[in-house]
Coordinates of C-alpha atoms in Angstrom, one line a residue:
M278 CA -0.2 0.2 0.2
K279 CA 2.8 2.2 1.2
G280 CA 4.5 1.3 -2.3
L281 CA 1.5 2.1 -4.3
L282 CA 0.9 5.5 -2.6
S283 CA 4.7 6.4 -3.2
G284 CA 4.6 5.5 -6.8
S285 CA 1.1 7.4 -7.3
G286 CA 3.0 10.7 -5.6
G287 CA 5.7 10.2 -7.8
T288 CA 3.8 10.2 -11.0
R289 CA 1.9 13.2 -9.7
G290 CA 5.6 14.8 -9.2
G291 CA 6.7 13.8 -12.5
R292 CA 3.7 15.2 -14.0
A293 CA 4.1 18.4 -12.1
G294 CA 7.6 18.6 -13.4
D295 CA 6.7 18.3 -17.0
L296 CA 4.1 20.9 -17.1
L297 CA 7.0 23.2 -15.2
E298 CA 9.2 22.4 -18.1
L299 CA 6.4 23.0 -20.7
G300 CA 5.5 26.3 -19.3
A301 CA 9.3 27.2 -18.9
G302 CA 9.9 26.4 -22.5
I303 CA 7.1 28.4 -24.0
G304 CA 8.0 31.3 -21.6
I305 CA 11.3 31.3 -22.9
V306 CA 10.3 31.2 -26.6
L307 CA 7.6 34.0 -25.9
L308 CA 10.5 36.3 -24.3
V309 CA 12.9 35.5 -27.2
L310 CA 9.8 36.5 -29.6
F311 CA 9.4 39.4 -27.5
I312 CA 13.0 40.7 -27.5
G313 CA 13.3 39.8 -31.0
S314 CA 10.5 42.5 -31.8
F315 CA 13.1 45.0 -30.9
V316 CA 16.4 43.7 -32.2
R317 CA 17.0 43.6 -36.2
L318 CA 19.0 40.4 -36.8
R319 CA 19.9 39.1 -40.3
A320 CA 22.0 37.1 -41.5
D321 CA 23.4 36.3 -45.6
L322 CA 24.5 32.5 -45.6
T323 CA 24.8 32.5 -49.5
S324 CA 28.4 32.2 -50.5
E325 CA 28.4 35.0 -52.7
K326 CA 26.4 37.3 -50.3
R327 CA 23.3 38.0 -52.7
Y328 CA 21.0 39.3 -50.1
T329 CA 23.7 41.9 -48.9
L330 CA 24.1 45.2 -50.4
T331 CA 27.7 46.8 -51.1
D332 CA 29.0 49.8 -48.9
A333 CA 28.3 52.2 -51.8
T334 CA 24.7 51.1 -52.4
R335 CA 24.0 51.1 -48.7
E336 CA 25.7 54.8 -48.4
M337 CA 23.7 55.7 -51.2
V338 CA 20.2 54.4 -49.9
V339 CA 20.9 55.8 -46.6
G340 CA 21.3 59.4 -47.9
L341 CA 18.2 59.3 -49.7
D342 CA 16.3 62.3 -48.3
D343 CA 13.0 62.2 -50.2
V344 CA 11.0 59.1 -51.4
V345 CA 11.9 57.1 -54.4
Y346 CA 9.2 55.6 -55.9
V347 CA 9.9 52.2 -57.9
R348 CA 7.3 50.6 -60.6
V349 CA 8.5 47.2 -61.5
Y350 CA 6.7 45.9 -64.6
L351 CA 7.9 42.2 -64.3
H352 CA 4.5 40.7 -62.9
G353 CA 2.2 38.3 -64.1
A354 CA 2.7 35.1 -66.2
L355 CA 6.4 34.7 -66.7
P356 CA 8.8 31.9 -67.5
A357 CA 10.9 30.6 -64.9
D358 CA 14.0 33.1 -65.6
L359 CA 12.0 36.0 -65.6
R360 CA 10.3 35.0 -62.2
Q361 CA 13.8 34.7 -61.0
L362 CA 14.6 38.0 -62.2
S363 CA 11.4 39.3 -60.7
Q364 CA 12.0 37.7 -57.3
A365 CA 15.8 38.9 -57.1
T366 CA 14.5 42.5 -57.6
R367 CA 11.8 42.3 -55.0
D368 CA 14.5 41.0 -52.8
L369 CA 17.1 43.8 -53.5
L370 CA 14.4 46.3 -53.2
D371 CA 13.3 44.7 -49.7
E372 CA 16.9 44.9 -48.7
M373 CA 17.2 48.5 -49.4
R374 CA 13.8 49.5 -47.5
V375 CA 15.7 47.7 -44.6
W376 CA 18.2 50.8 -44.3
N377 CA 15.7 53.3 -45.3
P378 CA 12.2 52.2 -45.1
E379 CA 10.5 55.6 -44.9
H380 CA 12.1 56.8 -48.4
I381 CA 11.8 53.4 -50.6
Q382 CA 8.6 52.6 -51.9
Y383 CA 7.7 50.1 -54.7
T384 CA 4.8 48.1 -56.4
F385 CA 4.8 45.3 -58.9
I386 CA 2.6 45.8 -61.9
D387 CA 1.4 43.7 -64.8
P388 CA 1.5 45.7 -67.7
S389 CA -0.7 42.9 -69.6
A390 CA -3.4 42.6 -67.1
S391 CA -6.2 44.0 -68.6
E392 CA -8.4 42.1 -71.0
D393 CA -9.0 44.7 -73.2
E394 CA -6.6 44.7 -76.2
R395 CA -7.1 48.3 -76.7
T396 CA -6.1 49.3 -72.8
R397 CA -3.3 46.9 -73.2
N398 CA -1.9 48.7 -76.3
E399 CA -2.2 52.0 -74.7
V400 CA -0.2 50.6 -71.4
Y401 CA 2.5 49.4 -73.8
D402 CA 2.6 52.7 -75.9
D403 CA 2.9 54.8 -72.5
L404 CA 5.8 52.6 -71.1
Q405 CA 7.8 52.9 -74.6
K406 CA 7.1 56.6 -74.7
Q407 CA 8.9 56.6 -71.1
G408 CA 11.8 54.8 -72.1
L409 CA 11.2 50.9 -71.6
R410 CA 11.6 48.2 -74.2
Y411 CA 9.7 45.4 -74.4
S412 CA 10.6 41.6 -75.1
S413 CA 8.4 39.1 -76.9
I414 CA 8.6 36.0 -75.2
R415 CA 7.0 32.2 -75.9
L416 CA 5.4 30.7 -72.8
R417 CA 5.3 27.0 -72.7
D418 CA 2.5 25.3 -70.7
K419 CA 2.0 21.5 -71.0
G420 CA 3.4 21.1 -74.5
A421 CA 1.6 24.3 -75.8
F422 CA 3.4 27.5 -76.6
T423 CA 2.2 31.2 -76.4
E424 CA 3.3 34.4 -77.2
R425 CA 3.6 37.4 -74.7
I426 CA 4.7 40.9 -74.4
V427 CA 6.8 41.5 -71.4
F428 CA 8.5 45.0 -70.4
P429 CA 11.3 43.7 -68.1
G430 CA 12.0 47.2 -66.4
A431 CA 11.2 49.5 -63.8
L432 CA 10.3 53.4 -63.6
V433 CA 12.5 55.0 -60.9
T434 CA 10.9 58.2 -59.5
Y435 CA 12.3 60.8 -57.3
R436 CA 10.3 63.9 -56.9
D437 CA 9.6 65.4 -60.5
K438 CA 12.0 63.0 -62.2
T439 CA 11.6 59.7 -63.4
V440 CA 14.3 57.6 -64.9
P441 CA 13.6 53.9 -66.8
V442 CA 15.8 51.4 -65.8
Q443 CA 16.0 48.2 -68.2
L444 CA 16.2 45.3 -65.9
L445 CA 17.0 42.8 -68.5
K446 CA 19.9 44.1 -70.5
T447 CA 19.8 42.4 -74.1
Q448 CA 19.1 43.6 -77.2
L449 CA 17.6 40.4 -78.4
R450 CA 13.6 40.3 -78.3
T451 CA 13.8 36.8 -76.6
P452 CA 16.0 36.1 -73.3
D453 CA 17.6 33.1 -72.3
A454 CA 18.8 31.9 -68.9
E455 CA 22.2 33.3 -69.6
I456 CA 21.1 36.9 -70.4
V457 CA 18.7 36.7 -67.0
N458 CA 21.6 35.6 -65.1
R459 CA 23.8 38.2 -66.4
S460 CA 21.0 41.0 -65.6
I461 CA 20.5 39.4 -61.9
N462 CA 24.5 40.3 -61.7
N463 CA 23.8 43.4 -62.8
L464 CA 20.5 44.3 -61.0
E465 CA 22.2 46.3 -58.1
Y466 CA 24.1 48.2 -60.3
E467 CA 21.2 49.0 -62.6
L468 CA 18.9 50.0 -59.7
A469 CA 21.5 52.0 -57.9
S470 CA 22.7 53.7 -60.8
A471 CA 19.1 54.6 -61.6
F472 CA 18.5 56.1 -58.1
R473 CA 21.9 58.2 -58.7
Q474 CA 20.1 59.4 -61.9
A475 CA 16.8 60.5 -60.5
S476 CA 18.5 62.3 -57.4
T477 CA 21.5 64.1 -58.8
L478 CA 21.0 67.4 -60.1
H479 CA 24.4 67.6 -61.8
K480 CA 26.0 65.3 -64.5
P481 CA 29.4 65.3 -65.5
R482 CA 30.1 66.0 -69.0
I483 CA 32.1 63.9 -71.5
A484 CA 33.0 64.8 -75.0
F485 CA 34.1 62.6 -77.9
L486 CA 36.7 64.5 -79.8
E487 CA 36.2 64.6 -83.6
G488 CA 37.7 66.2 -86.8
N489 CA 40.9 64.2 -86.7
G490 CA 39.5 61.1 -88.2
E491 CA 38.1 59.9 -85.2
L492 CA 35.6 56.7 -85.2
P493 CA 32.1 58.0 -86.2
E494 CA 29.3 58.2 -84.0
L495 CA 27.6 54.9 -84.9
Y496 CA 30.8 53.3 -84.3
V497 CA 30.9 54.0 -80.7
M498 CA 27.1 54.1 -80.5
D499 CA 26.9 50.9 -77.6
V500 CA 29.3 53.0 -75.2
T501 CA 28.0 56.1 -75.7
N502 CA 24.7 54.9 -74.8
A503 CA 26.1 53.2 -71.8
L504 CA 28.0 56.3 -70.8
K505 CA 24.7 58.3 -71.1
E506 CA 22.9 56.3 -68.2
T507 CA 25.3 58.2 -66.0
Y508 CA 27.0 61.1 -67.7
E509 CA 26.3 63.6 -70.3
V510 CA 27.9 63.0 -73.5
D511 CA 28.4 65.1 -76.4
R512 CA 30.9 65.2 -79.4
V513 CA 33.5 68.2 -79.9
R514 CA 35.5 69.6 -82.6
I515 CA 38.4 71.9 -81.8
N516 CA 39.4 73.1 -85.0
G517 CA 42.0 75.9 -83.2
K518 CA 39.7 77.3 -81.2
I519 CA 40.8 78.0 -77.9
D520 CA 37.3 77.9 -76.0
A521 CA 36.6 74.6 -77.4
L522 CA 37.1 72.5 -74.2
S523 CA 37.4 75.5 -71.6
K524 CA 36.3 79.1 -71.1
P525 CA 38.2 81.8 -69.4
L526 CA 37.4 82.3 -65.5
E527 CA 36.1 85.8 -64.9
G528 CA 38.7 87.6 -62.2
G529 CA 41.1 84.4 -62.4
N530 CA 44.4 83.7 -63.6
Y531 CA 43.3 80.1 -65.3
R532 CA 40.6 78.9 -67.3
V533 CA 37.9 76.2 -66.3
N534 CA 37.1 73.2 -68.1
S535 CA 33.8 72.8 -70.2
Y536 CA 33.9 69.4 -69.7
D537 CA 34.9 66.5 -67.1
A538 CA 36.3 63.9 -69.7
L539 CA 37.6 63.8 -73.2
V540 CA 37.5 60.5 -75.4
V541 CA 40.3 60.4 -78.2
A542 CA 39.0 57.2 -80.5
K543 CA 41.4 56.0 -82.8
P544 CA 42.5 59.2 -84.4
E545 CA 43.9 58.8 -88.1
K546 CA 44.7 62.3 -89.3
P547 CA 47.7 64.4 -87.8
F548 CA 46.6 67.2 -84.9
D549 CA 47.1 70.6 -85.4
G550 CA 49.5 72.3 -83.2
R551 CA 46.9 74.7 -81.6
D552 CA 44.4 71.8 -81.0
K553 CA 47.3 69.7 -79.1
Y554 CA 47.9 72.9 -77.1
V555 CA 44.1 72.9 -76.2
I556 CA 44.1 69.3 -75.2
D557 CA 47.1 69.7 -73.1
Q558 CA 45.8 73.1 -71.2
F559 CA 42.5 70.9 -70.7
V560 CA 44.7 68.3 -68.8
M561 CA 46.3 70.9 -66.9
N562 CA 43.2 72.1 -65.9
G563 CA 41.9 68.6 -64.3
G564 CA 40.6 67.3 -67.3
K565 CA 40.4 63.4 -67.5
V566 CA 41.5 62.1 -70.9
L567 CA 40.8 58.5 -72.2
W568 CA 43.4 58.0 -75.1
L569 CA 42.6 55.2 -77.7
V570 CA 45.0 55.4 -80.2
D571 CA 47.0 53.0 -82.8
G572 CA 50.4 52.7 -83.0
M573 CA 50.3 51.7 -86.7
N574 CA 48.1 52.2 -89.7
A575 CA 46.5 48.6 -90.4
H576 CA 43.3 47.3 -91.7
L577 CA 41.9 44.3 -92.1
D578 CA 39.5 45.5 -95.1
S579 CA 42.9 46.0 -96.9
L580 CA 43.2 42.3 -97.1
R581 CA 39.6 41.6 -98.9
K582 CA 41.7 42.7 -102.0
N583 CA 45.0 41.6 -101.7
Q584 CA 46.7 38.7 -99.6
F585 CA 48.9 41.2 -98.0
S586 CA 49.4 44.8 -96.8
I587 CA 52.1 46.9 -95.0
A588 CA 51.5 48.3 -92.2
T589 CA 53.2 51.8 -91.3
P590 CA 53.3 54.1 -88.1
M591 CA 49.9 55.9 -87.8
E592 CA 51.0 59.6 -88.0
H593 CA 48.2 61.5 -85.5
G594 CA 51.1 63.8 -83.9
L595 CA 50.2 62.8 -80.4
D596 CA 53.5 61.2 -79.6
D597 CA 55.2 64.1 -77.8
L598 CA 51.9 65.0 -75.8
L599 CA 51.6 61.5 -74.4
F600 CA 55.7 61.1 -73.9
A601 CA 55.1 64.3 -71.7
Y602 CA 52.7 62.6 -70.0
G603 CA 54.6 59.3 -69.2
V604 CA 53.8 56.9 -71.9
R605 CA 55.0 55.9 -75.1
V606 CA 52.7 54.2 -77.9
N607 CA 55.4 52.3 -79.7
K608 CA 55.5 51.9 -83.5
D609 CA 54.9 47.8 -83.4
L610 CA 52.4 45.4 -83.9
V611 CA 52.0 42.7 -81.4
L612 CA 51.2 39.3 -82.2
D613 CA 49.4 36.9 -79.4
K614 CA 48.7 33.3 -79.3
S615 CA 45.6 34.2 -77.3
C616 CA 43.8 36.1 -79.7
A617 CA 40.6 35.7 -81.5
P618 CA 39.4 33.6 -84.4
I619 CA 39.2 34.4 -88.2
E620 CA 37.3 32.7 -90.9
I621 CA 38.9 32.3 -94.3
W622 CA 38.1 30.4 -97.6
T623 CA 40.5 27.8 -98.0
Q624 CA 41.7 26.2 -101.1
P625 CA 38.8 24.0 -102.9
Y626 CA 38.3 20.7 -102.1
G627 CA 36.7 19.2 -105.1
N628 CA 34.2 21.7 -106.4
Q629 CA 33.9 23.0 -103.0
R630 CA 35.2 26.0 -101.4
K631 CA 35.6 25.7 -97.6
L632 CA 35.2 28.1 -94.8
E633 CA 37.4 27.4 -92.0
R634 CA 38.5 29.3 -88.6
F635 CA 41.8 30.0 -87.8
P636 CA 43.3 31.9 -84.7
W637 CA 44.2 35.8 -85.9
Y638 CA 47.2 36.6 -83.8
F639 CA 46.7 40.2 -84.9
E640 CA 43.6 40.2 -82.5
P641 CA 45.1 39.9 -79.3
V642 CA 42.3 38.9 -76.5
S643 CA 44.0 40.1 -73.1
I644 CA 42.6 38.5 -70.1
P645 CA 42.8 40.9 -67.1
E646 CA 45.2 39.7 -64.3
S647 CA 45.5 43.1 -62.3
T648 CA 43.4 43.6 -59.3
H649 CA 42.5 47.2 -60.0
P650 CA 39.1 48.1 -60.1
I651 CA 38.7 48.9 -63.7
V652 CA 39.6 45.5 -64.9
S653 CA 38.3 43.3 -61.9
N654 CA 36.1 40.8 -62.8
I655 CA 35.6 41.5 -66.2
D656 CA 35.5 39.4 -69.1
P657 CA 39.0 39.3 -71.6
V658 CA 39.1 42.4 -73.8
H659 CA 39.3 42.1 -77.6
L660 CA 41.7 44.2 -79.4
R661 CA 42.7 44.9 -83.0
F662 CA 46.1 45.2 -84.5
A663 CA 47.1 46.7 -81.0
S664 CA 50.6 48.3 -80.4
S665 CA 52.4 47.8 -76.9
L666 CA 53.3 50.5 -74.8
D667 CA 56.3 51.8 -72.8
T668 CA 56.2 53.6 -69.6
V669 CA 58.7 56.7 -69.6
A670 CA 59.9 58.8 -66.8
A671 CA 57.6 61.6 -65.8
E672 CA 58.0 63.1 -62.6
G673 CA 55.1 62.6 -60.0
I674 CA 53.1 60.6 -62.2
R675 CA 52.0 57.3 -60.8
K676 CA 51.6 54.3 -64.0
T677 CA 49.5 51.6 -63.5
V678 CA 49.6 48.5 -66.3
L679 CA 46.0 47.5 -66.7
L680 CA 46.2 45.0 -70.1
T681 CA 49.0 42.9 -71.3
S682 CA 49.8 40.5 -73.7
S683 CA 49.7 36.6 -72.7
P684 CA 53.3 35.1 -72.3
Y685 CA 53.1 33.9 -75.5
S686 CA 53.4 36.9 -77.7
R687 CA 55.8 38.7 -79.7
I688 CA 56.6 42.2 -81.2
M689 CA 56.6 42.8 -84.7
R690 CA 58.2 46.2 -85.4
N691 CA 57.8 48.8 -88.2
P692 CA 57.1 48.0 -91.1
V693 CA 54.7 45.0 -90.3
R694 CA 53.5 42.7 -93.2
V695 CA 50.2 41.8 -92.3
S696 CA 49.1 38.5 -94.4
L697 CA 46.1 36.1 -94.2
N698 CA 49.0 33.4 -94.6
I699 CA 50.2 33.8 -91.1
V700 CA 47.5 31.6 -90.1
E701 CA 48.9 28.5 -91.7
M702 CA 52.5 29.2 -90.1
D703 CA 54.2 28.2 -87.0
L704 CA 55.4 31.1 -85.3
G705 CA 56.8 29.6 -82.6
L706 CA 55.1 32.0 -79.7
D707 CA 55.9 29.4 -77.1
R708 CA 59.4 29.1 -78.0
N709 CA 60.4 32.8 -78.9
A710 CA 58.4 35.4 -77.2
T711 CA 58.3 38.8 -75.8
P712 CA 55.4 38.2 -72.9
Y713 CA 53.4 40.6 -71.3
Q714 CA 53.9 43.6 -73.6
P715 CA 51.5 46.4 -71.8
F716 CA 48.3 47.4 -73.8
A717 CA 46.6 49.8 -71.3
V718 CA 48.3 52.1 -68.8
L719 CA 46.8 54.3 -66.3
L720 CA 48.5 57.5 -65.3
E721 CA 47.7 59.4 -62.2
G722 CA 49.4 62.5 -60.6
A723 CA 49.7 66.2 -61.4
F724 CA 51.2 66.4 -65.0
T725 CA 53.6 69.1 -66.4
S726 CA 52.4 70.6 -69.6
A727 CA 53.9 69.4 -73.1
Y728 CA 54.9 72.6 -73.8
A729 CA 56.5 73.7 -71.1
D730 CA 59.6 76.0 -71.5
R731 CA 58.9 75.6 -75.2
L732 CA 56.6 78.3 -76.2
L733 CA 58.2 81.5 -77.4
V734 CA 55.4 84.0 -76.5
A735 CA 55.5 86.6 -74.2
P736 CA 54.5 86.0 -70.3
D737 CA 51.8 88.7 -70.5
T738 CA 50.2 86.7 -73.3
L739 CA 50.7 83.4 -71.7
R740 CA 48.6 84.9 -68.6
L741 CA 46.1 86.3 -71.1
W742 CA 45.5 82.5 -72.5
G743 CA 45.4 81.4 -68.9
Y744 CA 48.1 79.2 -69.8
R745 CA 48.9 76.5 -67.0
E746 CA 52.4 75.1 -66.8
Q747 CA 52.0 72.3 -63.7
G748 CA 48.5 70.9 -63.6
K749 CA 46.0 70.0 -60.8
R750 CA 45.9 66.4 -60.0
T751 CA 44.1 64.2 -62.6
A752 CA 43.8 60.9 -64.4
Q753 CA 44.5 59.6 -67.7
L754 CA 44.1 56.3 -69.6
V755 CA 46.1 55.3 -72.6
V756 CA 45.4 52.2 -74.6
G757 CA 47.6 51.4 -77.6
D758 CA 44.4 50.3 -79.9
G759 CA 41.8 52.6 -81.2
E760 CA 39.3 49.8 -82.2
V761 CA 39.0 49.0 -78.6
I762 CA 35.7 51.0 -78.4
A763 CA 34.5 50.0 -81.5
N764 CA 31.3 48.1 -81.9
R765 CA 30.1 46.2 -85.0
V766 CA 28.0 47.9 -87.5
D767 CA 25.4 46.2 -89.8
H768 CA 25.1 49.0 -92.4
E769 CA 22.4 46.9 -94.6
K770 CA 20.3 46.9 -91.5
G771 CA 21.5 50.0 -90.2
M772 CA 22.1 48.7 -86.7
Y773 CA 25.0 48.2 -84.4
Y774 CA 25.7 45.1 -82.2
M775 CA 26.9 45.6 -78.3
L776 CA 30.5 46.3 -77.6
G777 CA 32.1 42.6 -76.9
Y778 CA 29.7 40.6 -79.4
D779 CA 31.4 37.9 -81.4
R780 CA 29.7 37.0 -84.4
Y781 CA 31.1 33.6 -84.5
A782 CA 30.0 32.9 -81.0
N783 CA 26.6 35.0 -81.9
A784 CA 26.9 36.4 -78.4
K785 CA 28.7 38.9 -76.2
I786 CA 31.8 37.2 -74.8
Y787 CA 34.2 40.3 -74.3
G788 CA 34.5 42.4 -71.6
N789 CA 35.3 45.9 -74.0
R790 CA 32.0 47.5 -72.7
E791 CA 32.9 47.2 -68.9
F792 CA 36.4 47.9 -69.4
L793 CA 35.6 51.1 -71.0
V794 CA 32.5 52.3 -68.6
N795 CA 34.8 51.2 -65.4
A796 CA 37.6 53.1 -66.9
M797 CA 35.3 56.3 -67.0
N798 CA 33.8 55.5 -64.0
Y799 CA 37.1 55.5 -62.4
L800 CA 38.4 58.7 -63.9
L801 CA 35.3 60.4 -62.8
D802 CA 35.9 59.3 -59.4
D803 CA 32.5 57.0 -59.5
H804 CA 34.5 54.2 -57.7
S805 CA 31.4 53.3 -56.0
L806 CA 29.9 52.3 -59.1
I807 CA 32.7 49.8 -60.3
S808 CA 32.6 48.4 -56.9
I809 CA 28.5 47.5 -57.4
R810 CA 29.1 46.4 -61.1
S811 CA 32.0 44.1 -60.2
R812 CA 29.6 41.8 -58.1
A813 CA 28.9 38.2 -59.5
I814 CA 25.9 36.4 -58.7
T815 CA 25.8 32.6 -59.7
L816 CA 22.3 31.5 -61.1
R817 CA 21.6 28.1 -60.0
Q818 CA 18.9 27.1 -62.5
L819 CA 16.8 24.1 -63.1
D820 CA 17.2 21.8 -66.3
P821 CA 14.7 22.9 -68.4
E822 CA 14.3 19.5 -70.5
R823 CA 14.1 17.6 -67.1
T824 CA 11.5 20.0 -65.6
V825 CA 9.0 19.2 -68.9
L826 CA 9.9 15.6 -69.1
E827 CA 9.9 14.6 -65.4
R828 CA 7.5 17.3 -64.3
A829 CA 4.6 14.9 -62.4
Y830 CA 7.5 13.0 -60.6
L831 CA 9.3 16.2 -59.4
Q832 CA 5.9 17.8 -58.4
A833 CA 5.1 14.8 -56.3
F834 CA 8.6 14.2 -54.9
N835 CA 8.7 17.8 -53.8
T836 CA 5.3 17.6 -52.1
A837 CA 5.3 14.3 -50.5
A838 CA 9.0 14.0 -49.6
P839 CA 9.0 16.8 -46.7
V840 CA 5.7 15.4 -45.4
L841 CA 7.2 11.8 -45.2
V842 CA 10.4 13.3 -43.7
S843 CA 8.4 14.9 -41.0
V844 CA 6.0 11.8 -40.4
L845 CA 9.1 9.7 -40.0
A846 CA 11.1 11.8 -37.8
G847 CA 7.7 12.1 -35.4
L848 CA 7.5 8.3 -35.2
L849 CA 11.2 7.9 -34.5
F850 CA 11.0 10.6 -31.9
H851 CA 7.6 8.9 -30.3
Y852 CA 9.3 5.1 -30.4
F853 CA 12.6 6.4 -28.5
R854 CA 10.6 8.3 -26.2
R855 CA 8.5 5.3 -25.4
R856 CA 11.4 3.0 -25.0
R857 CA 13.1 5.6 -22.7
Y858 CA 10.1 5.7 -20.3
S859 CA 9.3 2.3 -20.1
Q860 CA 13.2 1.3 -19.0
A861 CA 12.9 3.7 -16.1

């Protein structure tokens, strides 16, 4: 009897202990939830920090002093790739709102939501007038295909200013997974850049120089449009006018620049002495210059008529300026084993001519190895008939080599015989080479005028001109190839291709565009934009064929497997618990 009473009292004591433990556990959970409502704790466990803003974006978002309203038109029935882009956009905006919830608002809109065709067309027209481009996509549902118009973009409004931003970066109407992946990589840059455009009153001004045989506007259209997203871009002729790039400062001794940066893209005619003086004083007044100049006069077009041509030095007359600033463009061509291909009709085999692809050593493909922000994380840069550069002594100037040839390259000095037959020759570039020839050099510092101690002009006249012998601190970038900025042009269709596009691969595979835009961002002190653009996010996409063929199995597995695992875990827990207490 005593044992029964003791056992009954022990059971009641055990239950009371269990209830006490349960109550304590619930209390701890409620306490943690209560404290958690006052504490913001976030953890990004992805390897590429996908859900973490860069420092530059975070500072920009925190600094907003008014509401930025974002209307995203990626909504409704979309294929899987575009749904990923839509979700990535939502995640990014949510992350921005964490840092400034009062001044960032957004909404997602389906431009095709209306069932009335006339209303839909009016919406499409309005979006196109505001600067957005549409894509025509094919939706596949249970084996059937349907066409749908989507606007993969957004409108960013700040006060009375609206900026369109194309979230899907492609000239093609039908996107694929690779394009979407690249767009997700650039998403933070695109939105941050749009925020800056909308909230910034002053845009730096860039001028493309013309009048000395530089590349026509259509040949630099792609990079021009890319720069216009952030800067004001214009074209300018000097024609001996001293006010072409700068103007006198009232009451001051020196002139002030009308532009922040100058682009000299493949000049082929000699510069007049007055024009060179104007450029020199532009640099002395703190102007930035992007020099894209050839050392040799060589063209692939000349080989269409003849089997070979002779490349001679390019007489643009800029050598003395560049030498004074600390770099020399050599009169040579670099042959490189790391090069772009060329297709050539080979000897007839029977009655058929055969088009074969060969390595074209005159078009080096430079793989950036520097960690400098201009070339960090960009694709290889494609050059055509590039010349090597030498750095020369210039007091106070820091020189940084950004692009070089590969270890298997060789210099061909003036004059150079350019022949298609070289594709069949064994050049022995792995045995007899002049490796790592510089193609691009960044110059930074306070430059000395190329006309220092050379002007035979009275001091009063120099003061009247606003002549400056020792310049302000600035930066210049010199590339030994003018065509590094040239996009491919289809004259018959009147269109141009994205810079870096390769017609043999039928895709953009070279990083020329990013290299030049990064360079301009760096020259104009927009280092934050470079750090945002250099992010890389890997898209872990599903196999589209397997998702179609194994659709039923994958749906059943993904639905049933979590439930079965939970039930099995519960049964195991119950089994071990019963076994433990039965032994006790």
